[in-house]
Amino acid sequence: MSPVLHGTATVLRPVRPDDAEVLAEILAEPDVARWWGRYDVERVRSELVAGAGSVVFVIEAEDEVVGSVQYFEEPAVNYRHASIDIFLHPAWHGKGLGTDAVRTMARYLVHDRGHHRLAIDPAVSNLRAIRTYERVGFKAVGVMRSYERDSAGEWHDCLLMDLLGRELQ
Ligand SMILES: CC(C)(COP(=O)(O)OP(=O)(O)OC[C@H]1O[C@@H](n2cnc3c(N)ncnc32)[C@H](O)[C@@H]1OP(=O)(O)O)[C@@H](O)C(=O)NCCC(=O)NCCS
C-alpha cells in the first residue's frame, strides 16, 4: 500500500473505488480530455482504480479531489526508472498545483523508491505541461515522432523528458 504524500499545496493519497466518479468528471473536461482522450467511469475503474501496472494517487487541494498523478516502474532491472503522468481539473490549472504534485511524486520516487532516473512524455504541443515539468527539473531528451494517437485517431509527436535524482529541484 502506498503512503499519503504531502506537498506544499497538494496531498497525494492512494486512489480508492469511490474516487471513480469524480475522476471521470475531471477527465471529461475538454481541457483535460484534449490531452488524455476519452474516459468514462468504467474506463476510470478499470485503468485508474483497479490499476494495470501503474500506481495511482488522487491529488487533493483544500480537502477536495482536484486530479490524479500516477507512476509506472520499468520492471527490467538494468533499465530501472519510473515514469509519471498527471491531470488536474481546469479550475485548478495555473496555480502551481501541477508543479507541486509532480515534484512531490518525483521526491517520493527518488528518495523512497530509490529511482536514479524519472521520465515523462507530454505531447510536443502541451506547452503548459512541458513548462511544469521543466520547473521540477525535467530536461528534454528528444521528440518521439508519431508516438501517441489522439481521440480523433491522429498520431502526434511527444517530447521525451527525463530527470536524474541529483537534478531534483
Ligand atoms: C499540465 C498540468 C498538470 C500543469 O499543472 P498546473 O497546475 O496547471 O501548472 P503550474 O501552475 O504548476 O505551472 C504551469 C506553468 O506553465 C506555464 N504555462 C501555462 N500555460 C502555458 C502555455 N500555454 N505555454 C507555455 N507555458 C505555459 C505557466 O506560466 C507556469 O510556468 P511559470 O510558473 O514558470 O510561469 C495541468 O495544467 C493539467 O492537468 N493539464 C491538463 C492535462 C494535462 O495536460 N496533463 C499532462 C499530460 S502530459
Short mmCIF file of N, CA and C and ligand atoms in Angstrom, two decimals:
data_model
loop_
_atom_site.label_atom_id
_atom_site.label_comp_id
_atom_site.label_asym_id
_atom_site.label_seq_id
_atom_site.Cartn_x
_atom_site.Cartn_y
_atom_site.Cartn_z
N MET A 1 0.85 -1.21 0.00
CA MET A 1 0.00 0.00 0.00
C MET A 1 0.88 1.25 0.00
N SER A 2 0.59 2.18 -0.91
CA SER A 2 1.38 3.40 -0.99
C SER A 2 1.05 4.33 0.18
N PRO A 3 2.01 5.16 0.57
CA PRO A 3 1.73 6.13 1.64
C PRO A 3 0.99 7.36 1.11
N VAL A 4 0.50 8.18 2.01
CA VAL A 4 -0.02 9.50 1.65
C VAL A 4 1.19 10.44 1.57
N LEU A 5 1.28 11.23 0.48
CA LEU A 5 2.43 12.11 0.27
C LEU A 5 1.98 13.56 0.42
N HIS A 6 2.77 14.34 1.16
CA HIS A 6 2.39 15.72 1.43
C HIS A 6 3.31 16.67 0.68
N GLY A 7 2.74 17.45 -0.27
CA GLY A 7 3.47 18.51 -0.92
C GLY A 7 3.24 19.81 -0.15
N THR A 8 3.53 20.93 -0.83
CA THR A 8 3.30 22.23 -0.17
C THR A 8 1.82 22.62 -0.27
N ALA A 9 1.25 22.45 -1.47
CA ALA A 9 -0.15 22.85 -1.69
C ALA A 9 -1.05 21.66 -2.00
N THR A 10 -0.47 20.50 -2.16
CA THR A 10 -1.26 19.32 -2.52
C THR A 10 -0.95 18.17 -1.56
N VAL A 11 -1.96 17.28 -1.45
CA VAL A 11 -1.77 15.99 -0.77
C VAL A 11 -2.05 14.92 -1.81
N LEU A 12 -1.15 13.93 -1.93
CA LEU A 12 -1.34 12.82 -2.86
C LEU A 12 -1.69 11.59 -2.01
N ARG A 13 -2.88 11.02 -2.25
CA ARG A 13 -3.22 9.81 -1.50
C ARG A 13 -3.62 8.71 -2.46
N PRO A 14 -3.40 7.45 -2.09
CA PRO A 14 -3.76 6.34 -2.99
C PRO A 14 -5.23 6.42 -3.40
N VAL A 15 -5.48 6.13 -4.69
CA VAL A 15 -6.85 6.17 -5.21
C VAL A 15 -7.72 5.12 -4.52
N ARG A 16 -9.03 5.43 -4.39
CA ARG A 16 -10.00 4.48 -3.79
C ARG A 16 -11.14 4.28 -4.79
N PRO A 17 -11.89 3.17 -4.66
CA PRO A 17 -13.00 2.94 -5.60
C PRO A 17 -14.00 4.10 -5.63
N ASP A 18 -14.22 4.77 -4.51
CA ASP A 18 -15.22 5.85 -4.51
C ASP A 18 -14.69 7.15 -5.15
N ASP A 19 -13.46 7.14 -5.68
CA ASP A 19 -12.94 8.29 -6.43
C ASP A 19 -13.32 8.22 -7.91
N ALA A 20 -13.84 7.08 -8.38
CA ALA A 20 -14.01 6.87 -9.83
C ALA A 20 -14.87 7.95 -10.48
N GLU A 21 -15.98 8.33 -9.83
CA GLU A 21 -16.89 9.26 -10.50
C GLU A 21 -16.29 10.65 -10.62
N VAL A 22 -15.65 11.13 -9.56
CA VAL A 22 -15.08 12.47 -9.65
C VAL A 22 -13.91 12.50 -10.64
N LEU A 23 -13.14 11.43 -10.71
CA LEU A 23 -12.04 11.40 -11.69
C LEU A 23 -12.60 11.38 -13.12
N ALA A 24 -13.70 10.63 -13.33
CA ALA A 24 -14.32 10.61 -14.67
C ALA A 24 -14.85 12.01 -15.03
N GLU A 25 -15.40 12.72 -14.06
CA GLU A 25 -15.89 14.09 -14.32
C GLU A 25 -14.74 15.01 -14.71
N ILE A 26 -13.61 14.88 -14.01
CA ILE A 26 -12.46 15.73 -14.32
C ILE A 26 -11.93 15.39 -15.72
N LEU A 27 -11.85 14.08 -16.03
CA LEU A 27 -11.33 13.67 -17.35
C LEU A 27 -12.25 14.08 -18.49
N ALA A 28 -13.54 14.31 -18.18
CA ALA A 28 -14.48 14.74 -19.22
C ALA A 28 -14.35 16.22 -19.55
N GLU A 29 -13.65 16.99 -18.72
CA GLU A 29 -13.44 18.41 -19.00
C GLU A 29 -12.63 18.55 -20.30
N PRO A 30 -13.08 19.39 -21.25
CA PRO A 30 -12.38 19.47 -22.54
C PRO A 30 -10.89 19.77 -22.43
N ASP A 31 -10.50 20.59 -21.46
CA ASP A 31 -9.08 20.95 -21.30
C ASP A 31 -8.23 19.80 -20.75
N VAL A 32 -8.88 18.77 -20.26
CA VAL A 32 -8.16 17.56 -19.81
C VAL A 32 -8.28 16.48 -20.89
N ALA A 33 -9.51 16.30 -21.41
CA ALA A 33 -9.74 15.27 -22.44
C ALA A 33 -8.88 15.51 -23.68
N ARG A 34 -8.58 16.77 -23.94
CA ARG A 34 -7.72 17.12 -25.08
C ARG A 34 -6.38 16.39 -25.01
N TRP A 35 -5.89 16.19 -23.80
CA TRP A 35 -4.57 15.56 -23.63
C TRP A 35 -4.67 14.10 -23.19
N TRP A 36 -5.79 13.72 -22.59
CA TRP A 36 -5.91 12.38 -22.02
C TRP A 36 -6.82 11.45 -22.82
N GLY A 37 -7.58 12.00 -23.77
CA GLY A 37 -8.51 11.16 -24.54
C GLY A 37 -9.80 10.92 -23.76
N ARG A 38 -10.63 10.02 -24.30
CA ARG A 38 -11.97 9.83 -23.74
C ARG A 38 -11.97 8.77 -22.64
N TYR A 39 -12.50 9.13 -21.50
CA TYR A 39 -12.65 8.20 -20.37
C TYR A 39 -14.08 8.27 -19.86
N ASP A 40 -14.75 7.12 -19.71
CA ASP A 40 -15.99 7.11 -18.94
C ASP A 40 -15.67 6.47 -17.59
N VAL A 41 -16.70 6.37 -16.74
CA VAL A 41 -16.43 5.90 -15.38
C VAL A 41 -15.94 4.45 -15.38
N GLU A 42 -16.40 3.65 -16.36
CA GLU A 42 -15.92 2.26 -16.43
C GLU A 42 -14.44 2.20 -16.77
N ARG A 43 -14.01 3.04 -17.70
CA ARG A 43 -12.58 3.05 -18.05
C ARG A 43 -11.74 3.56 -16.87
N VAL A 44 -12.27 4.53 -16.14
CA VAL A 44 -11.56 5.01 -14.94
C VAL A 44 -11.44 3.86 -13.94
N ARG A 45 -12.54 3.11 -13.75
CA ARG A 45 -12.49 2.00 -12.78
C ARG A 45 -11.45 0.96 -13.20
N SER A 46 -11.44 0.59 -14.49
CA SER A 46 -10.54 -0.50 -14.89
C SER A 46 -9.09 -0.04 -15.00
N GLU A 47 -8.85 1.22 -15.41
CA GLU A 47 -7.46 1.64 -15.65
C GLU A 47 -6.85 2.44 -14.50
N LEU A 48 -7.68 3.22 -13.80
CA LEU A 48 -7.10 4.06 -12.74
C LEU A 48 -7.36 3.51 -11.34
N VAL A 49 -8.51 2.90 -11.13
CA VAL A 49 -8.81 2.39 -9.79
C VAL A 49 -8.26 0.97 -9.63
N ALA A 50 -8.59 0.08 -10.57
CA ALA A 50 -8.06 -1.29 -10.47
C ALA A 50 -6.56 -1.27 -10.76
N GLY A 51 -6.12 -0.35 -11.63
CA GLY A 51 -4.70 -0.17 -11.91
C GLY A 51 -4.13 -1.33 -12.71
N ALA A 52 -3.59 -1.02 -13.87
CA ALA A 52 -2.98 -2.07 -14.70
C ALA A 52 -1.50 -1.77 -14.79
N GLY A 53 -0.79 -1.92 -13.69
CA GLY A 53 0.65 -1.66 -13.70
C GLY A 53 1.02 -0.33 -13.09
N SER A 54 0.20 0.69 -13.31
CA SER A 54 0.52 2.00 -12.73
C SER A 54 0.06 2.08 -11.28
N VAL A 55 0.74 2.91 -10.51
CA VAL A 55 0.33 3.18 -9.13
C VAL A 55 -0.32 4.56 -9.15
N VAL A 56 -1.57 4.62 -8.71
CA VAL A 56 -2.39 5.81 -8.92
C VAL A 56 -2.70 6.51 -7.59
N PHE A 57 -2.50 7.82 -7.60
CA PHE A 57 -2.86 8.67 -6.46
C PHE A 57 -3.89 9.69 -6.93
N VAL A 58 -4.78 10.11 -6.03
CA VAL A 58 -5.56 11.31 -6.33
C VAL A 58 -4.80 12.49 -5.73
N ILE A 59 -5.01 13.67 -6.37
CA ILE A 59 -4.43 14.91 -5.86
C ILE A 59 -5.53 15.65 -5.12
N GLU A 60 -5.27 15.98 -3.87
CA GLU A 60 -6.23 16.78 -3.09
C GLU A 60 -5.65 18.16 -2.84
N ALA A 61 -6.52 19.17 -2.95
CA ALA A 61 -6.16 20.53 -2.56
C ALA A 61 -7.35 21.08 -1.79
N GLU A 62 -7.09 21.71 -0.71
CA GLU A 62 -8.17 22.25 0.14
C GLU A 62 -9.24 21.18 0.39
N ASP A 63 -8.80 19.97 0.67
CA ASP A 63 -9.67 18.82 1.02
C ASP A 63 -10.59 18.37 -0.11
N GLU A 64 -10.28 18.76 -1.33
CA GLU A 64 -11.09 18.39 -2.49
C GLU A 64 -10.23 17.57 -3.45
N VAL A 65 -10.85 16.56 -4.12
CA VAL A 65 -10.10 15.83 -5.15
C VAL A 65 -10.06 16.70 -6.40
N VAL A 66 -8.85 17.08 -6.82
CA VAL A 66 -8.71 18.01 -7.95
C VAL A 66 -8.01 17.37 -9.15
N GLY A 67 -7.59 16.10 -9.03
CA GLY A 67 -6.92 15.46 -10.14
C GLY A 67 -6.27 14.16 -9.72
N SER A 68 -5.36 13.69 -10.54
CA SER A 68 -4.68 12.42 -10.27
C SER A 68 -3.26 12.47 -10.82
N VAL A 69 -2.36 11.77 -10.14
CA VAL A 69 -0.99 11.60 -10.62
C VAL A 69 -0.64 10.12 -10.45
N GLN A 70 0.06 9.57 -11.45
CA GLN A 70 0.35 8.13 -11.44
C GLN A 70 1.83 7.92 -11.75
N TYR A 71 2.35 6.78 -11.30
CA TYR A 71 3.69 6.40 -11.76
C TYR A 71 3.68 4.95 -12.21
N PHE A 72 4.61 4.65 -13.12
CA PHE A 72 4.81 3.29 -13.63
C PHE A 72 6.29 2.98 -13.49
N GLU A 73 6.62 1.82 -12.93
CA GLU A 73 8.02 1.43 -12.76
C GLU A 73 8.41 0.39 -13.80
N GLU A 74 9.48 0.69 -14.54
CA GLU A 74 10.03 -0.26 -15.51
C GLU A 74 10.54 -1.49 -14.75
N PRO A 75 10.05 -2.69 -15.10
CA PRO A 75 10.45 -3.87 -14.33
C PRO A 75 11.84 -4.41 -14.67
N ALA A 76 12.38 -4.14 -15.87
CA ALA A 76 13.71 -4.69 -16.24
C ALA A 76 14.78 -3.98 -15.42
N VAL A 77 15.54 -4.75 -14.62
CA VAL A 77 16.43 -4.12 -13.63
C VAL A 77 17.49 -3.22 -14.25
N ASN A 78 18.00 -3.57 -15.40
CA ASN A 78 19.07 -2.76 -15.99
C ASN A 78 18.56 -1.50 -16.69
N TYR A 79 17.24 -1.35 -16.73
CA TYR A 79 16.62 -0.15 -17.32
C TYR A 79 15.74 0.54 -16.27
N ARG A 80 15.99 0.23 -14.99
CA ARG A 80 15.08 0.68 -13.95
C ARG A 80 14.90 2.20 -13.97
N HIS A 81 13.66 2.63 -14.02
CA HIS A 81 13.29 4.03 -13.89
C HIS A 81 11.78 4.07 -13.66
N ALA A 82 11.26 5.25 -13.36
CA ALA A 82 9.80 5.40 -13.22
C ALA A 82 9.33 6.51 -14.13
N SER A 83 8.14 6.35 -14.70
CA SER A 83 7.54 7.41 -15.50
C SER A 83 6.28 7.92 -14.79
N ILE A 84 5.96 9.17 -15.05
CA ILE A 84 4.88 9.87 -14.33
C ILE A 84 3.87 10.41 -15.33
N ASP A 85 2.58 10.45 -14.94
CA ASP A 85 1.56 11.14 -15.73
C ASP A 85 0.64 11.86 -14.76
N ILE A 86 -0.09 12.86 -15.24
CA ILE A 86 -0.87 13.71 -14.32
C ILE A 86 -2.02 14.39 -15.04
N PHE A 87 -3.12 14.64 -14.34
CA PHE A 87 -4.13 15.59 -14.81
C PHE A 87 -4.76 16.28 -13.61
N LEU A 88 -5.16 17.55 -13.86
CA LEU A 88 -5.82 18.38 -12.84
C LEU A 88 -7.09 18.97 -13.44
N HIS A 89 -8.10 19.18 -12.61
CA HIS A 89 -9.30 19.88 -13.07
C HIS A 89 -8.90 21.29 -13.55
N PRO A 90 -9.45 21.73 -14.72
CA PRO A 90 -9.06 23.04 -15.26
C PRO A 90 -9.26 24.21 -14.28
N ALA A 91 -10.21 24.10 -13.36
CA ALA A 91 -10.42 25.19 -12.40
C ALA A 91 -9.17 25.41 -11.54
N TRP A 92 -8.29 24.39 -11.50
CA TRP A 92 -7.10 24.47 -10.65
C TRP A 92 -5.82 24.63 -11.48
N HIS A 93 -5.96 24.78 -12.80
CA HIS A 93 -4.75 24.95 -13.62
C HIS A 93 -4.10 26.30 -13.33
N GLY A 94 -2.79 26.36 -13.54
CA GLY A 94 -2.09 27.63 -13.49
C GLY A 94 -1.90 28.21 -12.10
N LYS A 95 -2.09 27.39 -11.07
CA LYS A 95 -1.93 27.87 -9.68
C LYS A 95 -0.74 27.21 -8.99
N GLY A 96 0.07 26.50 -9.76
CA GLY A 96 1.24 25.86 -9.16
C GLY A 96 1.01 24.46 -8.62
N LEU A 97 -0.24 23.97 -8.70
CA LEU A 97 -0.52 22.65 -8.11
C LEU A 97 0.13 21.52 -8.90
N GLY A 98 0.16 21.64 -10.24
CA GLY A 98 0.78 20.60 -11.05
C GLY A 98 2.27 20.48 -10.72
N THR A 99 2.94 21.63 -10.62
CA THR A 99 4.36 21.62 -10.25
C THR A 99 4.54 20.96 -8.89
N ASP A 100 3.70 21.34 -7.94
CA ASP A 100 3.83 20.80 -6.58
C ASP A 100 3.58 19.28 -6.55
N ALA A 101 2.57 18.82 -7.29
CA ALA A 101 2.24 17.39 -7.28
C ALA A 101 3.33 16.57 -7.98
N VAL A 102 3.83 17.06 -9.12
CA VAL A 102 4.89 16.31 -9.83
C VAL A 102 6.17 16.30 -8.98
N ARG A 103 6.48 17.44 -8.36
CA ARG A 103 7.70 17.49 -7.52
C ARG A 103 7.57 16.54 -6.32
N THR A 104 6.39 16.49 -5.73
CA THR A 104 6.17 15.61 -4.57
C THR A 104 6.30 14.15 -4.98
N MET A 105 5.71 13.81 -6.13
CA MET A 105 5.83 12.43 -6.64
C MET A 105 7.28 12.09 -6.99
N ALA A 106 7.97 13.05 -7.62
CA ALA A 106 9.36 12.82 -8.01
C ALA A 106 10.23 12.58 -6.77
N ARG A 107 10.01 13.38 -5.72
CA ARG A 107 10.80 13.19 -4.48
C ARG A 107 10.56 11.81 -3.88
N TYR A 108 9.31 11.37 -3.90
CA TYR A 108 8.98 10.04 -3.37
C TYR A 108 9.68 8.95 -4.19
N LEU A 109 9.64 9.10 -5.52
CA LEU A 109 10.23 8.06 -6.38
C LEU A 109 11.74 8.00 -6.23
N VAL A 110 12.36 9.16 -6.06
CA VAL A 110 13.83 9.20 -5.92
C VAL A 110 14.24 8.81 -4.50
N HIS A 111 13.65 9.44 -3.51
CA HIS A 111 14.13 9.27 -2.13
C HIS A 111 13.59 8.00 -1.46
N ASP A 112 12.35 7.62 -1.76
CA ASP A 112 11.76 6.46 -1.07
C ASP A 112 11.75 5.20 -1.93
N ARG A 113 11.57 5.35 -3.26
CA ARG A 113 11.52 4.18 -4.14
C ARG A 113 12.90 3.91 -4.77
N GLY A 114 13.86 4.79 -4.52
CA GLY A 114 15.24 4.53 -4.93
C GLY A 114 15.53 4.66 -6.42
N HIS A 115 14.72 5.47 -7.13
CA HIS A 115 14.97 5.64 -8.57
C HIS A 115 16.08 6.67 -8.81
N HIS A 116 16.97 6.36 -9.75
CA HIS A 116 18.00 7.33 -10.12
C HIS A 116 17.56 8.16 -11.32
N ARG A 117 16.47 7.72 -12.01
CA ARG A 117 16.04 8.40 -13.24
C ARG A 117 14.52 8.33 -13.34
N LEU A 118 13.90 9.47 -13.73
CA LEU A 118 12.46 9.55 -13.96
C LEU A 118 12.22 10.03 -15.38
N ALA A 119 11.09 9.66 -15.96
CA ALA A 119 10.77 10.09 -17.33
C ALA A 119 9.32 10.57 -17.40
N ILE A 120 9.05 11.40 -18.39
CA ILE A 120 7.70 11.92 -18.61
C ILE A 120 7.60 12.28 -20.09
N ASP A 121 6.43 12.14 -20.72
CA ASP A 121 6.40 12.28 -22.18
C ASP A 121 5.17 13.05 -22.68
N PRO A 122 5.12 14.38 -22.40
CA PRO A 122 3.99 15.19 -22.87
C PRO A 122 3.97 15.33 -24.40
N ALA A 123 2.78 15.62 -24.93
CA ALA A 123 2.68 15.97 -26.36
C ALA A 123 3.53 17.22 -26.59
N VAL A 124 4.18 17.31 -27.75
CA VAL A 124 5.04 18.48 -28.01
C VAL A 124 4.25 19.78 -27.98
N SER A 125 2.93 19.69 -28.25
CA SER A 125 2.11 20.91 -28.24
C SER A 125 1.60 21.27 -26.85
N ASN A 126 1.87 20.44 -25.85
CA ASN A 126 1.37 20.70 -24.49
C ASN A 126 2.40 21.55 -23.73
N LEU A 127 2.44 22.84 -24.11
CA LEU A 127 3.50 23.71 -23.59
C LEU A 127 3.39 23.93 -22.09
N ARG A 128 2.15 23.96 -21.58
CA ARG A 128 1.99 24.15 -20.13
C ARG A 128 2.57 22.96 -19.36
N ALA A 129 2.30 21.74 -19.86
CA ALA A 129 2.84 20.56 -19.19
C ALA A 129 4.38 20.57 -19.27
N ILE A 130 4.92 20.89 -20.44
CA ILE A 130 6.39 20.90 -20.61
C ILE A 130 7.01 21.90 -19.63
N ARG A 131 6.40 23.09 -19.54
CA ARG A 131 6.92 24.13 -18.62
C ARG A 131 6.85 23.64 -17.16
N THR A 132 5.76 22.97 -16.82
CA THR A 132 5.59 22.45 -15.46
C THR A 132 6.70 21.45 -15.14
N TYR A 133 6.99 20.54 -16.07
CA TYR A 133 8.00 19.52 -15.81
C TYR A 133 9.40 20.13 -15.76
N GLU A 134 9.62 21.16 -16.60
CA GLU A 134 10.92 21.87 -16.53
C GLU A 134 11.12 22.50 -15.16
N ARG A 135 10.04 23.04 -14.60
CA ARG A 135 10.15 23.69 -13.28
C ARG A 135 10.59 22.68 -12.21
N VAL A 136 10.20 21.42 -12.39
CA VAL A 136 10.58 20.39 -11.42
C VAL A 136 12.03 19.93 -11.65
N GLY A 137 12.55 20.16 -12.87
CA GLY A 137 13.92 19.76 -13.18
C GLY A 137 14.04 18.80 -14.35
N PHE A 138 12.91 18.42 -14.97
CA PHE A 138 12.98 17.54 -16.15
C PHE A 138 13.63 18.30 -17.31
N LYS A 139 14.40 17.56 -18.11
CA LYS A 139 15.05 18.14 -19.29
C LYS A 139 14.58 17.38 -20.54
N ALA A 140 14.46 18.12 -21.65
CA ALA A 140 14.06 17.50 -22.90
C ALA A 140 15.15 16.57 -23.40
N VAL A 141 14.78 15.36 -23.79
CA VAL A 141 15.72 14.40 -24.39
C VAL A 141 15.60 14.46 -25.91
N GLY A 142 14.35 14.43 -26.39
CA GLY A 142 14.12 14.48 -27.83
C GLY A 142 12.67 14.17 -28.17
N VAL A 143 12.34 14.39 -29.42
CA VAL A 143 10.96 14.21 -29.87
C VAL A 143 10.76 12.76 -30.33
N MET A 144 9.70 12.16 -29.81
CA MET A 144 9.29 10.82 -30.27
C MET A 144 8.20 11.03 -31.31
N ARG A 145 8.53 10.75 -32.57
CA ARG A 145 7.63 11.09 -33.67
C ARG A 145 6.43 10.14 -33.74
N SER A 146 5.26 10.72 -34.00
CA SER A 146 4.01 9.95 -34.14
C SER A 146 3.88 8.91 -33.02
N TYR A 147 4.08 9.34 -31.81
CA TYR A 147 4.19 8.46 -30.65
C TYR A 147 2.85 8.09 -30.04
N GLU A 148 1.88 9.02 -30.11
CA GLU A 148 0.62 8.86 -29.36
C GLU A 148 -0.55 9.15 -30.29
N ARG A 149 -1.61 8.33 -30.18
CA ARG A 149 -2.79 8.56 -31.01
C ARG A 149 -3.83 9.32 -30.21
N ASP A 150 -4.39 10.38 -30.79
CA ASP A 150 -5.39 11.17 -30.07
C ASP A 150 -6.79 10.64 -30.34
N SER A 151 -7.81 11.27 -29.69
CA SER A 151 -9.16 10.72 -29.79
C SER A 151 -9.73 10.87 -31.20
N ALA A 152 -9.12 11.73 -32.04
CA ALA A 152 -9.55 11.83 -33.44
C ALA A 152 -8.88 10.77 -34.31
N GLY A 153 -8.01 9.95 -33.70
CA GLY A 153 -7.35 8.88 -34.45
C GLY A 153 -6.05 9.29 -35.11
N GLU A 154 -5.60 10.54 -34.82
CA GLU A 154 -4.35 11.04 -35.44
C GLU A 154 -3.16 10.76 -34.52
N TRP A 155 -2.04 10.33 -35.11
CA TRP A 155 -0.80 10.16 -34.35
C TRP A 155 -0.12 11.51 -34.21
N HIS A 156 0.41 11.81 -33.00
CA HIS A 156 1.15 13.06 -32.84
C HIS A 156 2.46 12.83 -32.10
N ASP A 157 3.34 13.85 -32.19
CA ASP A 157 4.67 13.76 -31.58
C ASP A 157 4.59 14.03 -30.08
N CYS A 158 5.45 13.36 -29.32
CA CYS A 158 5.59 13.64 -27.88
C CYS A 158 7.05 13.95 -27.58
N LEU A 159 7.24 14.70 -26.49
CA LEU A 159 8.60 15.08 -26.07
C LEU A 159 9.01 14.17 -24.91
N LEU A 160 10.06 13.36 -25.12
CA LEU A 160 10.60 12.58 -24.01
C LEU A 160 11.43 13.53 -23.14
N MET A 161 11.10 13.58 -21.84
CA MET A 161 11.85 14.39 -20.87
C MET A 161 12.31 13.46 -19.75
N ASP A 162 13.50 13.71 -19.22
CA ASP A 162 13.90 12.91 -18.06
C ASP A 162 14.59 13.76 -17.01
N LEU A 163 14.73 13.18 -15.85
CA LEU A 163 15.30 13.87 -14.70
C LEU A 163 16.13 12.86 -13.92
N LEU A 164 17.36 13.23 -13.59
CA LEU A 164 18.17 12.38 -12.73
C LEU A 164 17.98 12.85 -11.29
N GLY A 165 18.08 11.91 -10.37
CA GLY A 165 17.77 12.22 -8.97
C GLY A 165 18.48 13.46 -8.46
N ARG A 166 19.75 13.63 -8.85
CA ARG A 166 20.53 14.77 -8.34
C ARG A 166 20.05 16.11 -8.90
N GLU A 167 19.20 16.07 -9.96
CA GLU A 167 18.72 17.31 -10.57
C GLU A 167 17.39 17.78 -9.98
N LEU A 168 16.86 17.02 -9.03
CA LEU A 168 15.54 17.34 -8.48
C LEU A 168 15.55 18.69 -7.77
N GLN A 169 14.62 19.58 -8.17
CA GLN A 169 14.61 20.94 -7.60
C GLN A 169 13.55 21.03 -6.51
C1 LIG B 1 -0.25 20.08 -17.15
C2 LIG B 1 -0.77 20.38 -15.76
C3 LIG B 1 -0.62 19.16 -14.87
C4 LIG B 1 0.09 21.54 -15.18
O1 LIG B 1 -0.36 21.83 -13.89
P1 LIG B 1 -0.69 23.36 -13.49
O2 LIG B 1 -1.01 23.38 -12.05
O3 LIG B 1 -1.69 23.89 -14.44
O4 LIG B 1 0.73 24.03 -13.76
P2 LIG B 1 1.52 25.07 -12.83
O5 LIG B 1 0.58 26.18 -12.42
O6 LIG B 1 2.21 24.32 -11.74
O7 LIG B 1 2.65 25.60 -13.84
C5 LIG B 1 2.27 25.98 -15.12
C6 LIG B 1 3.49 26.61 -15.80
O8 LIG B 1 3.23 26.57 -17.19
C7 LIG B 1 3.20 27.89 -17.70
N1 LIG B 1 2.19 27.90 -18.75
C8 LIG B 1 0.85 27.93 -18.64
N2 LIG B 1 0.29 27.93 -19.86
C9 LIG B 1 1.30 27.89 -20.75
C10 LIG B 1 1.37 27.85 -22.17
N3 LIG B 1 0.27 27.84 -22.93
N4 LIG B 1 2.60 27.83 -22.75
C11 LIG B 1 3.73 27.80 -22.01
N5 LIG B 1 3.72 27.82 -20.64
C12 LIG B 1 2.52 27.86 -20.05
C13 LIG B 1 2.85 28.77 -16.52
O9 LIG B 1 3.27 30.09 -16.75
C14 LIG B 1 3.66 28.06 -15.42
O10 LIG B 1 5.04 28.32 -15.52
P3 LIG B 1 5.73 29.55 -14.72
O11 LIG B 1 5.26 29.49 -13.30
O12 LIG B 1 7.20 29.31 -14.87
O13 LIG B 1 5.26 30.81 -15.36
C15 LIG B 1 -2.26 20.83 -15.78
O14 LIG B 1 -2.37 22.06 -16.44
C16 LIG B 1 -3.19 19.79 -16.40
O15 LIG B 1 -3.66 18.90 -15.73
N6 LIG B 1 -3.49 19.95 -17.71
C17 LIG B 1 -4.44 19.06 -18.41
C18 LIG B 1 -3.97 17.62 -18.51
C19 LIG B 1 -2.55 17.54 -19.00
O16 LIG B 1 -2.12 18.26 -19.89
N7 LIG B 1 -1.80 16.61 -18.39
C20 LIG B 1 -0.41 16.37 -18.73
C21 LIG B 1 -0.29 15.33 -19.79
S1 LIG B 1 1.43 15.04 -20.14
#
